[in-house]
Amino acid sequence: FSLIIFLAGVLQSSFFPALSMLSASPDLVLLAVIGFAVYDGERSGAAAGIGGGILVEALGGGANILLFPLFYMLCGYIFGIVSRIFLNRNFISWLLYILIGISLRGALSLVHSIFTEIDVTIYLILTGVIIPEYFITLVCSVPMYFVVRAVSRPFHKKIEME
């Protein structure tokens, strides 16, 4: 799981920002954290969230070292519990979790930007960062679903055989 989180963080912070046609980069780490929470439970989701959040802060040069690890950990833990109790582990429920997760991420980014940026309007934050990031993350969630599901499946088969 660590390798997927690491690759997602590196792609999120280096590859996608280098593409000039995209004004925002997808939150691949959030997708991986939610995926591991859904397919491996709340403990794996929370652990992946802490590690992924620290990685995002380290690679992105974030000034607030607690914001992303705390947010990703809570997402991993809560989505892990919700997927175990309420919804099945299928593609439709995956999209629902992703929509909720990236909506919460957008709200967090908006509040963070309002308090840290002095000369930026809410309209500029929404149209320049949050909405493009929302849609590019949603598009990237489709291939990430198959990656996370494929990585999680061998571990569950091994546990079932024992």
mmCIF file of C-alpha atoms in Angstrom, residues 67-128:
data_model
loop_
_atom_site.group_PDB
_atom_site.id
_atom_site.type_symbol
_atom_site.label_atom_id
_atom_site.label_comp_id
_atom_site.label_asym_id
_atom_site.label_seq_id
_atom_site.Cartn_x
_atom_site.Cartn_y
_atom_site.Cartn_z
ATOM 1 C CA LEU A 67 -3.696 19.903 7.994
ATOM 2 C CA PHE A 68 -3.410 17.212 5.306
ATOM 3 C CA PRO A 69 -2.383 14.288 7.543
ATOM 4 C CA LEU A 70 -5.323 14.980 9.842
ATOM 5 C CA PHE A 71 -7.780 15.402 6.951
ATOM 6 C CA TYR A 72 -6.611 12.280 5.093
ATOM 7 C CA MET A 73 -6.555 10.229 8.299
ATOM 8 C CA LEU A 74 -10.127 11.215 9.134
ATOM 9 C CA CYS A 75 -11.260 10.455 5.571
ATOM 10 C CA GLY A 76 -9.578 7.049 5.664
ATOM 11 C CA TYR A 77 -11.057 6.171 9.021
ATOM 12 C CA ILE A 78 -14.588 7.429 8.387
ATOM 13 C CA PHE A 79 -14.905 6.033 4.845
ATOM 14 C CA GLY A 80 -13.557 2.691 6.097
ATOM 15 C CA ILE A 81 -16.268 2.486 8.733
ATOM 16 C CA VAL A 82 -19.022 3.674 6.393
ATOM 17 C CA SER A 83 -18.057 1.162 3.698
ATOM 18 C CA ARG A 84 -18.025 -1.693 6.197
ATOM 19 C CA ILE A 85 -21.395 -0.835 7.750
ATOM 20 C CA PHE A 86 -23.555 0.836 5.103
ATOM 21 C CA LEU A 87 -22.545 0.470 1.463
ATOM 22 C CA ASN A 88 -21.152 -2.349 -0.629
ATOM 23 C CA ARG A 89 -17.692 -2.226 -2.096
ATOM 24 C CA ASN A 90 -18.515 -1.566 -5.724
ATOM 25 C CA PHE A 91 -17.851 1.098 -8.324
ATOM 26 C CA ILE A 92 -21.004 3.125 -7.632
ATOM 27 C CA SER A 93 -20.301 3.368 -3.916
ATOM 28 C CA TRP A 94 -16.649 4.195 -4.779
ATOM 29 C CA LEU A 95 -17.835 7.171 -6.835
ATOM 30 C CA LEU A 96 -20.080 8.292 -3.997
ATOM 31 C CA TYR A 97 -17.172 8.161 -1.533
ATOM 32 C CA ILE A 98 -14.963 10.062 -3.977
ATOM 33 C CA LEU A 99 -17.583 12.762 -4.557
ATOM 34 C CA ILE A 100 -17.946 13.269 -0.810
ATOM 35 C CA GLY A 101 -14.185 13.162 -0.232
ATOM 36 C CA ILE A 102 -13.249 15.668 -2.917
ATOM 37 C CA SER A 103 -16.117 17.928 -1.866
ATOM 38 C CA LEU A 104 -14.746 17.950 1.675
ATOM 39 C CA ARG A 105 -11.246 18.525 0.283
ATOM 40 C CA GLY A 106 -12.535 21.482 -1.742
ATOM 41 C CA ALA A 107 -14.217 22.972 1.314
ATOM 42 C CA LEU A 108 -11.010 22.543 3.312
ATOM 43 C CA SER A 109 -8.987 24.192 0.547
ATOM 44 C CA LEU A 110 -11.445 27.081 0.360
ATOM 45 C CA VAL A 111 -11.357 27.732 4.103
ATOM 46 C CA HIS A 112 -7.563 27.372 4.190
ATOM 47 C CA SER A 113 -7.150 29.756 1.259
ATOM 48 C CA ILE A 114 -9.479 32.350 2.751
ATOM 49 C CA PHE A 115 -7.466 32.439 5.962
ATOM 50 C CA THR A 116 -3.995 32.318 4.404
ATOM 51 C CA GLU A 117 -4.325 34.305 1.154
ATOM 52 C CA ILE A 118 -4.749 38.050 1.555
ATOM 53 C CA ASP A 119 -5.485 39.376 -1.943
ATOM 54 C CA VAL A 120 -7.459 36.481 -3.417
ATOM 55 C CA THR A 121 -11.236 36.464 -3.885
ATOM 56 C CA ILE A 122 -13.426 33.436 -3.248
ATOM 57 C CA TYR A 123 -14.457 33.452 -6.914
ATOM 58 C CA LEU A 124 -10.821 33.243 -8.001
ATOM 59 C CA ILE A 125 -10.128 30.398 -5.581
ATOM 60 C CA LEU A 126 -13.179 28.459 -6.766
ATOM 61 C CA THR A 127 -12.669 28.921 -10.508
ATOM 62 C CA GLY A 128 -8.886 28.764 -10.510
#
